[in-house]
Tab-separated table of C-alpha atoms and ligand atoms in Angstrom:
chain	number	residue	atom	x	y	z
A	1	MET	CA	-24.436	-18.120	9.141
A	2	THR	CA	-25.454	-17.980	12.266
A	3	LYS	CA	-22.820	-15.204	14.844
A	4	GLU	CA	-23.731	-17.721	17.636
A	5	ARG	CA	-21.579	-20.899	15.602
A	6	MET	CA	-18.785	-18.625	14.231
A	7	ASN	CA	-17.436	-17.101	18.711
A	8	ASP	CA	-13.887	-17.651	19.304
A	9	VAL	CA	-13.207	-18.636	23.275
A	10	ASN	CA	-14.413	-14.237	24.513
A	11	ASN	CA	-17.654	-15.424	22.687
A	12	ASN	CA	-16.788	-12.902	20.487
A	13	PRO	CA	-18.721	-13.882	16.692
A	14	VAL	CA	-16.166	-13.911	13.310
A	15	VAL	CA	-16.178	-10.160	11.424
A	16	PHE	CA	-14.968	-10.078	8.493
A	17	PRO	CA	-12.883	-6.594	7.782
A	18	CYS	CA	-14.104	-6.568	4.244
A	19	GLU	CA	-16.985	-7.287	2.466
A	20	ASN	CA	-15.643	-9.307	-0.231
A	21	LEU	CA	-15.451	-11.844	2.541
A	22	THR	CA	-18.659	-14.012	3.615
A	23	ALA	CA	-19.611	-17.933	4.288
A	24	ASP	CA	-21.510	-20.137	3.356
A	25	GLU	CA	-24.054	-22.586	4.995
A	26	ASN	CA	-20.166	-25.641	5.649
A	27	GLY	CA	-19.368	-23.239	6.935
A	28	HIS	CA	-16.901	-22.127	4.129
A	29	LEU	CA	-15.243	-18.724	3.645
A	30	LEU	CA	-16.221	-17.733	0.003
A	31	PHE	CA	-14.790	-14.465	-1.493
A	32	VAL	CA	-16.244	-12.695	-4.370
A	33	GLY	CA	-18.418	-15.267	-3.871
A	34	TYR	CA	-15.796	-17.870	-4.885
A	35	ASP	CA	-15.134	-21.317	-2.504
A	36	THR	CA	-11.604	-20.532	-0.653
A	37	ALA	CA	-11.727	-24.621	-0.228
A	38	ALA	CA	-11.660	-24.879	-4.285
A	39	LEU	CA	-9.918	-22.604	-5.291
A	40	ALA	CA	-7.396	-23.622	-3.421
A	41	GLU	CA	-7.632	-27.387	-5.126
A	42	THR	CA	-7.705	-25.318	-8.543
A	43	TYR	CA	-3.969	-23.775	-7.745
A	44	GLY	CA	-2.673	-24.792	-4.554
A	45	THR	CA	-1.277	-22.947	-1.247
A	46	PRO	CA	0.081	-20.417	-0.447
A	47	LEU	CA	-2.464	-19.031	-2.665
A	48	TYR	CA	-2.209	-15.099	-3.011
A	49	LEU	CA	-6.041	-14.653	-4.517
A	50	LEU	CA	-6.705	-10.300	-5.329
A	51	ASP	CA	-10.079	-8.767	-5.802
A	52	ASP	CA	-9.644	-7.619	-9.440
A	53	ALA	CA	-13.453	-5.234	-8.279
A	54	ARG	CA	-12.451	-4.402	-4.960
A	55	ILE	CA	-9.481	-2.524	-6.572
A	56	ARG	CA	-11.314	-0.788	-9.558
A	57	HIS	CA	-13.956	0.610	-6.639
A	58	ASN	CA	-11.232	1.808	-4.049
A	59	CYS	CA	-9.801	3.394	-7.676
A	60	ARG	CA	-12.962	4.492	-7.758
A	61	VAL	CA	-14.085	6.543	-4.717
A	62	TYR	CA	-10.243	8.749	-5.018
A	63	LEU	CA	-11.714	8.828	-8.280
A	64	ASP	CA	-14.811	10.128	-7.803
A	65	ALA	CA	-14.327	12.582	-4.780
A	66	PHE	CA	-10.951	14.137	-6.733
A	67	LYS	CA	-13.520	15.132	-9.566
A	68	LYS	CA	-15.884	16.392	-7.647
A	69	TYR	CA	-13.873	18.304	-4.744
A	70	TYR	CA	-10.752	19.020	-6.915
A	71	PRO	CA	-12.397	20.447	-10.629
A	72	GLU	CA	-9.232	22.735	-10.359
A	73	GLY	CA	-7.196	19.835	-11.292
A	74	SER	CA	-6.264	16.728	-9.311
A	75	LEU	CA	-4.664	13.436	-9.717
A	76	PRO	CA	-5.072	10.424	-6.906
A	77	LEU	CA	-2.075	8.444	-8.006
A	78	TYR	CA	-1.729	4.493	-6.405
A	79	ALA	CA	1.152	4.129	-4.547
A	80	SER	CA	2.760	1.150	-7.070
A	81	LYS	CA	4.632	0.000	-4.059
A	82	ALA	CA	1.869	-1.251	-1.937
A	83	ASN	CA	1.549	-4.361	-5.047
A	84	ALA	CA	3.612	-3.292	-7.918
A	85	CYS	CA	2.060	-6.180	-10.532
A	86	LYS	CA	1.885	-5.793	-14.473
A	87	GLN	CA	-2.237	-6.622	-13.730
A	88	VAL	CA	-2.277	-4.099	-10.775
A	89	TYR	CA	-0.691	-1.800	-12.917
A	90	ARG	CA	-3.422	-2.503	-16.523
A	91	ILE	CA	-6.601	-1.938	-13.664
A	92	MET	CA	-4.930	1.922	-12.717
A	93	ARG	CA	-4.098	2.417	-16.990
A	94	GLU	CA	-7.942	1.731	-17.133
A	95	GLU	CA	-9.177	3.662	-14.616
A	96	GLY	CA	-7.180	6.450	-15.384
A	97	MET	CA	-5.105	6.258	-11.660
A	98	GLY	CA	-1.879	8.071	-12.042
A	99	ILE	CA	1.445	6.026	-10.536
A	100	ASP	CA	3.512	5.918	-8.310
A	101	VAL	CA	7.192	4.712	-8.839
A	102	VAL	CA	10.603	3.722	-6.649
A	103	SER	CA	12.940	1.785	-8.487
A	104	ILE	CA	13.592	0.306	-12.582
A	105	GLY	CA	11.401	-2.870	-12.114
A	106	GLU	CA	8.659	-0.994	-11.231
A	107	ILE	CA	9.349	1.062	-13.999
A	108	TYR	CA	9.591	-0.973	-16.562
A	109	THR	CA	6.304	-3.069	-14.798
A	110	ALA	CA	4.397	-0.377	-15.433
A	111	LYS	CA	5.778	-0.036	-19.121
A	112	ALA	CA	5.703	-3.163	-19.567
A	113	ALA	CA	1.522	-3.217	-18.687
A	114	GLY	CA	1.019	-0.485	-20.807
A	115	PHE	CA	0.736	2.681	-18.820
A	116	ASP	CA	1.602	5.867	-19.741
A	117	LEU	CA	4.337	6.550	-17.421
A	118	SER	CA	3.937	10.659	-18.119
A	119	LYS	CA	1.701	9.832	-15.136
A	120	ALA	CA	3.714	8.045	-12.967
A	121	PHE	CA	5.332	10.337	-10.176
A	122	PHE	CA	9.213	8.498	-8.822
A	123	HIS	CA	10.208	8.849	-5.365
A	124	GLY	CA	12.594	6.895	-3.225
A	125	ASN	CA	15.445	9.070	-0.766
A	126	ASN	CA	18.313	7.794	-2.787
A	127	LYS	CA	17.245	7.990	-6.786
A	128	THR	CA	21.104	6.576	-8.629
A	129	ASP	CA	22.012	8.429	-11.260
A	130	ALA	CA	21.071	5.204	-13.378
A	131	ASP	CA	17.251	4.922	-11.556
A	132	ILE	CA	17.529	8.732	-13.104
A	133	ALA	CA	18.247	7.558	-16.384
A	134	TYR	CA	16.037	4.780	-16.401
A	135	ALA	CA	13.406	6.905	-16.016
A	136	MET	CA	13.827	9.864	-17.902
A	137	ASP	CA	14.900	7.396	-20.960
A	138	CYS	CA	11.201	6.057	-20.336
A	139	GLY	CA	9.880	9.455	-19.782
A	140	VAL	CA	9.035	9.510	-16.634
A	141	GLY	CA	6.338	12.231	-15.682
A	142	CYS	CA	7.908	13.663	-13.092
A	143	PHE	CA	10.231	12.798	-9.870
A	144	VAL	CA	9.546	14.121	-6.242
A	145	ALA	CA	13.341	15.292	-5.881
A	146	ASP	CA	14.202	13.971	-2.076
A	147	ASN	CA	17.786	16.305	-0.952
A	148	ALA	CA	19.921	18.909	-2.721
A	149	GLU	CA	22.871	15.960	-4.633
A	150	GLU	CA	19.668	14.566	-6.753
A	151	ILE	CA	18.569	17.447	-8.053
A	152	LEU	CA	21.914	17.913	-9.230
A	153	ALA	CA	21.668	14.747	-11.066
A	154	ILE	CA	18.374	15.977	-12.001
A	155	GLU	CA	19.694	18.157	-13.770
A	156	ALA	CA	22.920	17.320	-15.481
A	157	ALA	CA	20.282	14.306	-16.761
A	158	ALA	CA	18.149	16.671	-18.482
A	159	LYS	CA	20.763	18.706	-19.598
A	160	GLN	CA	22.439	15.990	-21.093
A	161	ARG	CA	19.591	15.550	-23.131
A	162	GLY	CA	18.611	18.234	-23.895
A	163	ILE	CA	15.492	18.143	-21.679
A	164	CYS	CA	13.511	20.419	-19.215
A	165	GLN	CA	12.429	17.913	-16.495
A	166	LYS	CA	9.054	18.617	-14.514
A	167	VAL	CA	10.067	18.003	-10.578
A	168	LEU	CA	7.642	18.104	-7.554
A	169	LEU	CA	10.066	18.931	-3.875
A	170	ARG	CA	9.204	16.497	-0.943
A	171	LEU	CA	8.861	18.561	2.221
A	172	THR	CA	8.739	17.181	6.211
A	173	PRO	CA	5.535	19.319	6.908
A	174	GLY	CA	5.771	17.774	10.526
A	175	ILE	CA	3.601	15.988	11.223
A	176	ASP	CA	3.809	13.398	14.583
A	177	THR	CA	0.938	10.672	13.291
A	178	HIS	CA	1.465	8.452	16.701
A	179	THR	CA	1.718	5.566	14.029
A	180	TYR	CA	4.501	2.842	14.155
A	181	ALA	CA	7.713	4.514	14.122
A	182	ALA	CA	8.404	2.722	10.515
A	183	VAL	CA	5.915	4.766	8.417
A	184	ASN	CA	5.875	6.962	10.531
A	185	THR	CA	7.534	9.807	7.705
A	186	GLY	CA	5.991	13.706	7.755
A	187	LYS	CA	8.206	14.137	10.928
A	188	VAL	CA	11.343	16.703	10.961
A	189	ASP	CA	14.583	14.329	11.583
A	190	SER	CA	12.831	11.499	9.014
A	191	LYS	CA	15.060	10.481	6.324
A	192	PHE	CA	12.695	11.239	3.663
A	193	GLY	CA	12.680	15.336	2.671
A	194	ASN	CA	12.786	18.542	3.338
A	195	ALA	CA	12.453	20.411	6.323
A	196	ILE	CA	10.100	23.134	6.968
A	197	ALA	CA	11.029	24.967	10.248
A	198	THR	CA	14.623	23.921	9.269
A	199	GLY	CA	14.831	26.189	6.432
A	200	GLN	CA	16.232	23.679	4.932
A	201	ALA	CA	12.823	23.473	2.784
A	202	GLU	CA	13.327	26.767	1.283
A	203	ALA	CA	16.825	26.598	0.582
A	204	ILE	CA	16.523	23.292	-1.597
A	205	THR	CA	13.557	25.104	-3.408
A	206	LYS	CA	16.460	28.062	-4.323
A	207	LEU	CA	18.496	25.045	-5.711
A	208	ALA	CA	16.289	24.139	-7.800
A	209	LEU	CA	15.240	26.934	-9.122
A	210	LEU	CA	18.171	27.710	-10.346
A	211	GLN	CA	18.815	24.661	-12.275
A	212	PRO	CA	17.879	25.416	-16.367
A	213	HIS	CA	16.699	22.271	-16.925
A	214	VAL	CA	14.364	22.102	-14.125
A	215	ASP	CA	10.806	22.490	-13.702
A	216	LEU	CA	9.632	22.893	-10.626
A	217	ARG	CA	6.020	22.400	-10.289
A	218	GLY	CA	5.762	22.364	-6.965
A	219	PHE	CA	5.570	20.007	-3.592
A	220	HIS	CA	5.172	17.294	-1.919
A	221	CYS	CA	4.505	15.515	1.093
A	222	HIS	CA	3.725	12.064	2.842
A	223	ILE	CA	2.841	11.865	6.750
A	224	GLY	CA	2.066	8.418	7.609
A	225	SER	CA	0.021	5.603	7.006
A	226	GLN	CA	-2.760	3.408	8.472
A	227	VAL	CA	-4.258	6.262	9.282
A	228	PHE	CA	-7.685	6.694	10.707
A	229	THR	CA	-9.345	9.634	12.421
A	230	GLU	CA	-6.554	12.511	13.093
A	231	ASP	CA	-6.825	15.395	11.213
A	232	VAL	CA	-3.449	15.266	9.657
A	233	PHE	CA	-3.983	15.977	6.036
A	234	GLU	CA	-6.146	18.799	6.439
A	235	ARG	CA	-2.821	19.587	9.242
A	236	ALA	CA	-0.553	19.175	6.369
A	237	ALA	CA	-2.500	21.470	3.843
A	238	VAL	CA	-2.432	24.311	6.045
A	239	ILE	CA	1.390	24.168	6.189
A	240	MET	CA	2.154	23.484	2.701
A	241	ILE	CA	0.218	26.124	1.160
A	242	ASP	CA	1.338	29.048	3.792
A	243	PHE	CA	4.745	27.635	2.356
A	244	MET	CA	3.645	28.143	-0.598
A	245	ALA	CA	2.060	31.055	-0.453
A	246	ASP	CA	4.869	32.606	1.647
A	247	LEU	CA	7.528	32.162	-1.251
A	248	ARG	CA	5.594	33.130	-3.728
A	249	ASP	CA	5.626	36.469	-1.140
A	250	THR	CA	9.808	35.845	-0.782
A	251	LEU	CA	11.128	34.203	-3.988
A	252	GLY	CA	8.104	35.782	-6.056
A	253	TYR	CA	7.567	31.357	-7.753
A	254	THR	CA	4.000	30.506	-7.776
A	255	ALA	CA	3.875	26.548	-7.129
A	256	ALA	CA	1.792	25.200	-10.015
A	257	VAL	CA	1.064	21.884	-8.060
A	258	LEU	CA	0.665	19.784	-4.167
A	259	ASN	CA	1.032	16.303	-3.534
A	260	LEU	CA	-0.365	14.642	-0.006
A	261	GLY	CA	1.203	11.441	-0.148
A	262	GLY	CA	-0.982	8.446	0.859
A	263	GLY	CA	-2.063	6.722	4.333
A	264	TYR	CA	-5.241	6.178	5.585
A	265	GLY	CA	-5.415	3.736	6.472
A	266	VAL	CA	-8.164	-0.052	6.262
A	267	ARG	CA	-9.281	-2.306	8.178
A	268	TYR	CA	-7.865	-5.173	9.247
A	269	VAL	CA	-9.829	-6.910	11.993
A	270	ASP	CA	-13.018	-5.659	12.904
A	271	THR	CA	-12.255	-3.399	15.995
A	272	ASP	CA	-10.449	-1.433	13.344
A	273	PRO	CA	-12.783	1.951	12.325
A	274	TYR	CA	-14.877	2.177	9.002
A	275	LEU	CA	-13.150	5.162	7.086
A	276	ASP	CA	-14.965	7.392	4.496
A	277	ILE	CA	-12.150	8.279	2.617
A	278	ALA	CA	-15.259	10.771	-0.108
A	279	GLN	CA	-15.737	12.912	3.311
A	280	LYS	CA	-11.940	12.788	3.983
A	281	ILE	CA	-11.130	13.978	1.449
A	282	HIS	CA	-14.588	16.998	1.661
A	283	ALA	CA	-12.863	17.943	4.869
A	284	VAL	CA	-8.887	18.063	3.353
A	285	SER	CA	-10.457	20.027	0.881
A	286	ASP	CA	-12.334	22.246	1.890
A	287	VAL	CA	-9.306	23.252	5.015
A	288	LEU	CA	-7.390	23.516	1.603
A	289	LYS	CA	-9.190	25.646	-0.039
A	290	ALA	CA	-9.739	27.677	2.779
A	291	ALA	CA	-6.485	28.208	3.213
A	292	CYS	CA	-6.048	29.414	-0.582
A	293	GLU	CA	-8.134	31.993	0.085
A	294	ALA	CA	-6.869	33.475	3.684
A	295	ARG	CA	-3.756	33.709	1.505
A	296	ALA	CA	-4.953	34.855	-1.158
A	297	PHE	CA	-3.148	32.689	-3.278
A	298	PRO	CA	-4.424	30.380	-6.324
A	299	VAL	CA	-6.061	26.321	-5.542
A	300	PRO	CA	-2.665	24.557	-6.926
A	301	THR	CA	-3.006	20.699	-8.581
A	302	ILE	CA	-3.871	18.448	-5.985
A	303	HIS	CA	-2.155	14.468	-6.171
A	304	MET	CA	-2.956	11.875	-3.464
A	305	GLU	CA	-1.213	9.031	-3.295
A	306	PRO	CA	-2.576	5.385	-1.455
A	307	GLY	CA	-1.499	2.504	-1.797
A	308	ARG	CA	-2.891	0.424	1.314
A	309	SER	CA	-6.269	1.251	0.663
A	310	ILE	CA	-6.649	0.914	-2.597
A	311	VAL	CA	-4.987	-2.415	-2.812
A	312	ALA	CA	-5.135	-4.110	1.086
A	313	ASP	CA	-8.663	-5.450	1.167
A	314	ALA	CA	-8.859	-6.718	-2.346
A	315	GLY	CA	-6.599	-9.122	-0.877
A	316	LEU	CA	-5.974	-12.879	0.610
A	317	THR	CA	-3.750	-15.893	1.713
A	318	LEU	CA	-4.558	-19.280	1.582
A	319	TYR	CA	-2.304	-21.435	3.841
A	320	THR	CA	-2.742	-25.460	4.388
A	321	VAL	CA	-1.848	-26.189	7.990
A	322	GLY	CA	1.140	-28.847	7.770
A	323	ALA	CA	1.348	-28.957	12.034
A	324	VAL	CA	-1.075	-28.532	15.701
A	325	LYS	CA	0.984	-28.050	18.801
A	326	GLN	CA	0.043	-28.029	21.777
A	327	ILE	CA	2.396	-26.811	24.742
A	328	PRO	CA	0.683	-27.977	27.733
A	329	GLY	CA	0.589	-25.363	30.337
A	330	TYR	CA	2.027	-22.462	27.433
A	331	LYS	CA	0.760	-22.228	24.360
A	332	ASN	CA	-0.686	-23.794	21.027
A	333	TYR	CA	1.092	-23.852	17.350
A	334	VAL	CA	-0.936	-23.893	14.180
A	335	SER	CA	1.701	-24.259	11.297
A	336	VAL	CA	1.825	-23.527	7.762
A	337	ASP	CA	2.608	-24.207	4.085
A	338	GLY	CA	4.179	-19.942	4.179
A	339	GLY	CA	4.700	-17.119	6.837
A	340	MET	CA	7.424	-14.288	6.866
A	341	THR	CA	8.808	-15.347	3.283
A	342	ASP	CA	4.924	-14.234	2.021
A	343	ASN	CA	3.891	-11.909	4.931
A	344	PRO	CA	6.307	-10.757	6.413
A	345	ARG	CA	4.042	-7.440	8.174
A	346	PHE	CA	3.351	-9.652	11.761
A	347	ALA	CA	7.120	-10.281	11.899
A	348	LEU	CA	8.891	-6.755	10.889
A	349	TYR	CA	5.053	-4.524	12.815
A	350	GLY	CA	3.504	-6.174	14.740
A	351	SER	CA	0.832	-6.338	11.944
A	352	LYS	CA	-2.652	-7.315	12.932
A	353	TYR	CA	-5.070	-9.633	10.540
A	354	THR	CA	-8.091	-11.364	10.893
A	355	CYS	CA	-6.842	-15.841	10.643
A	356	VAL	CA	-9.677	-17.934	10.067
A	357	ALA	CA	-10.076	-22.464	10.059
A	358	ALA	CA	-11.124	-21.153	6.337
A	359	THR	CA	-13.736	-24.837	6.049
A	360	ARG	CA	-14.463	-24.799	9.467
A	361	LEU	CA	-16.113	-21.490	9.822
A	362	THR	CA	-18.766	-23.744	11.994
A	363	GLU	CA	-17.424	-24.571	14.687
A	364	ALA	CA	-16.448	-22.911	18.214
A	365	ARG	CA	-13.388	-20.764	18.159
A	366	VAL	CA	-12.225	-22.468	21.827
A	367	PHE	CA	-8.119	-23.308	20.328
A	368	PRO	CA	-5.705	-19.782	20.530
A	369	ALA	CA	-3.437	-20.781	18.993
A	370	SER	CA	-0.266	-18.747	17.226
A	371	LEU	CA	-0.078	-19.248	13.656
A	372	VAL	CA	3.341	-19.633	12.461
A	373	GLY	CA	4.981	-20.168	8.725
A	374	ARG	CA	7.839	-22.998	8.210
A	375	CYS	CA	10.512	-20.503	8.204
A	376	CYS	CA	14.290	-21.845	10.131
A	377	GLU	CA	13.217	-18.714	12.307
A	378	SER	CA	11.389	-17.543	15.628
A	379	GLY	CA	10.452	-15.311	14.391
A	380	ASP	CA	8.727	-16.068	11.430
A	381	ILE	CA	5.172	-15.427	13.005
A	382	LEU	CA	2.212	-14.453	10.860
A	383	GLN	CA	-0.458	-13.110	13.951
A	384	GLU	CA	-0.904	-14.084	17.805
A	385	ASN	CA	-3.497	-16.022	19.281
A	386	VAL	CA	-5.929	-16.683	16.585
A	387	PRO	CA	-8.911	-17.835	18.128
A	388	PHE	CA	-9.018	-21.608	16.141
A	389	PRO	CA	-11.315	-23.541	16.065
A	390	SER	CA	-9.668	-27.726	18.602
A	391	THR	CA	-11.188	-29.852	15.155
A	392	ILE	CA	-7.632	-27.719	12.725
A	393	HIS	CA	-6.268	-30.468	11.592
A	394	ARG	CA	-3.015	-30.789	9.295
A	395	GLY	CA	-4.275	-30.782	5.267
A	396	ASP	CA	-6.220	-28.258	6.758
A	397	LEU	CA	-7.563	-24.728	4.809
A	398	VAL	CA	-5.704	-21.494	7.101
A	399	ALA	CA	-6.896	-17.430	5.507
A	400	VAL	CA	-5.495	-14.558	6.791
A	401	CYS	CA	-7.752	-11.441	4.975
A	402	THR	CA	-6.100	-8.457	4.470
A	403	THR	CA	-3.198	-8.682	2.209
A	404	GLY	CA	-3.764	-7.401	-0.548
A	405	ALA	CA	-1.540	-4.197	0.262
A	406	TYR	CA	2.165	-4.642	1.255
A	407	ASN	CA	2.541	-8.344	1.068
A	408	TYR	CA	3.852	-10.283	-2.732
A	409	ALA	CA	5.927	-6.559	-2.522
A	410	MET	CA	7.670	-7.364	0.316
A	411	SER	CA	8.355	-11.400	0.306
A	412	SER	CA	10.705	-13.034	-0.101
A	413	ASN	CA	12.777	-16.346	-0.761
A	414	TYR	CA	14.140	-17.025	2.186
A	415	ASN	CA	15.217	-20.292	2.604
A	416	ARG	CA	14.448	-20.736	-0.945
A	417	ILE	CA	10.855	-21.613	-0.876
A	418	GLY	CA	9.039	-20.359	-3.518
A	419	ARG	CA	6.700	-17.070	-4.093
A	420	PRO	CA	2.962	-18.284	-3.340
A	421	ALA	CA	0.640	-17.516	-7.416
A	422	THR	CA	-1.663	-14.970	-7.318
A	423	VAL	CA	-5.092	-15.237	-8.971
A	424	LEU	CA	-7.105	-12.386	-10.175
A	425	LEU	CA	-10.233	-13.216	-9.232
A	426	THR	CA	-12.443	-10.899	-12.166
A	427	ALA	CA	-16.293	-10.922	-13.781
A	428	GLU	CA	-14.211	-13.190	-16.426
A	429	GLY	CA	-13.496	-15.488	-13.766
A	430	PRO	CA	-10.273	-16.089	-11.920
A	431	GLN	CA	-6.964	-15.223	-14.346
A	432	VAL	CA	-3.158	-16.130	-12.816
A	433	ALA	CA	-1.574	-12.309	-11.891
A	434	ILE	CA	2.011	-13.547	-11.123
A	435	ARG	CA	2.577	-17.713	-11.862
A	436	ARG	CA	3.931	-19.837	-8.484
A	437	GLU	CA	8.634	-19.542	-8.194
A	438	THR	CA	9.666	-23.574	-9.279
A	439	PRO	CA	12.868	-24.628	-7.776
A	440	GLU	CA	14.372	-23.865	-11.353
A	441	ASP	CA	13.564	-19.940	-10.357
A	442	MET	CA	14.981	-19.854	-7.452
A	443	ALA	CA	18.479	-20.849	-8.945
A	444	ARG	CA	17.819	-18.918	-12.354
A	445	LEU	CA	20.374	-16.104	-10.922
A	446	ASP	CA	22.972	-18.368	-10.414
A	447	VAL	CA	25.972	-18.926	-12.332
B	1	LIG	C1	4.353	4.341	0.661
B	1	LIG	C2	3.698	5.378	0.410
B	1	LIG	C3	2.582	5.794	-0.260
B	1	LIG	C4	0.983	4.853	0.426
B	1	LIG	O1	1.609	4.438	1.648
B	1	LIG	P1	0.203	3.701	1.932
B	1	LIG	O2	-0.237	3.275	3.301
B	1	LIG	O3	-0.179	2.236	0.824
B	1	LIG	O4	-1.087	4.323	1.128
B	1	LIG	C5	2.268	7.627	-1.182
B	1	LIG	N1	3.438	8.139	-0.875
B	1	LIG	C6	4.754	7.423	-0.585
B	1	LIG	C7	5.172	9.445	-0.510
B	1	LIG	C8	4.645	6.668	0.114
B	1	LIG	O5	6.145	6.420	0.525
């Protein structure tokens, strides 16, 4: 495919954000080598696709880097809120990842997929008594406690069961990542965690250490999401190690575990930078070990919790165009058979995506349009200003790339629109991982 034939109005060629996206000589988009038009024909649209090999590759980047740079003890945890279904949990089990879970639904699904829950970490800033009981009864390995009420609730539930529950405490190291406010969680005024700067982190540590059925293993922090260039993980590591060394000096408590959270960025559009995650992990490891040495603190077991960077570029969504509207002097619209129900991220955060007419990649992209969904909501926009070919019409296929994270996971049944199917593309061929929701599914809870 020549670049000239794919140019948009500004003469920019389509550059795909990930190497699992290519084009054939007919101008069809291939995903993992599969013709997207053939997949749409077989499985219908809207349709989520997931690239099994890419998910495994992304896991191995973390697993290999952790083995290499933290041989003292480490485990990457998949933040399963990014995409929680049985097939993804099976992949995590097979690859040897740990997981983060945040709800009974995620715990149930991981268990149903045969995931060893001793490698699960239970997050959230408001775990109900029912959540805590369910997680303990399922044998979730470690709770990441957010506040004093939760420590006391964990203590009570553990005492009742005659167990000692492993716990990490969530802290806020006071770092601002300059990403979107909604995904920026490491600041002092966050709803999550306990600020080191205000003394609350130390206070909650003391409280946890007083509980006979709480086994305080260490600390957790999560700075934010879609982090690329800033050295926020290094800065967080130094602040956390300093805090841990201070506690050793003042309370005589030596924490054994440090979880640095998730958040490495992924490429949604070709202007997003490439991130060498293995190299970033190396850099954080060097800084962390130097901080330990400076305080003569034993290097703790290290966790990180990537979500997006494990599954985002393993995903793609296919839609069928229903209408093309031109409003002369104003703007153009391309309406598709999905929308904010299967991908609310543009509506929520204005997130960027690479969007293409999946069977017209040979045509010049001279028709800028808003790519919109079918919901009764004018904010139902998938992307603004997408350069489409002028021939685009009803029945055409549109692909939105890099939708493996926070798409299905954030989908809804607004307007009683059923969720699309997810098809996992594996070495053995395509497999339905989640079937399409039917009208009966929509009404299954109604009495
Ligand atoms: C969301 C979240 C993650 C994963 O973030 P990504 O940006 O998807 O890597 C990890 N840890 C916690 C506590 C989170 O809330």
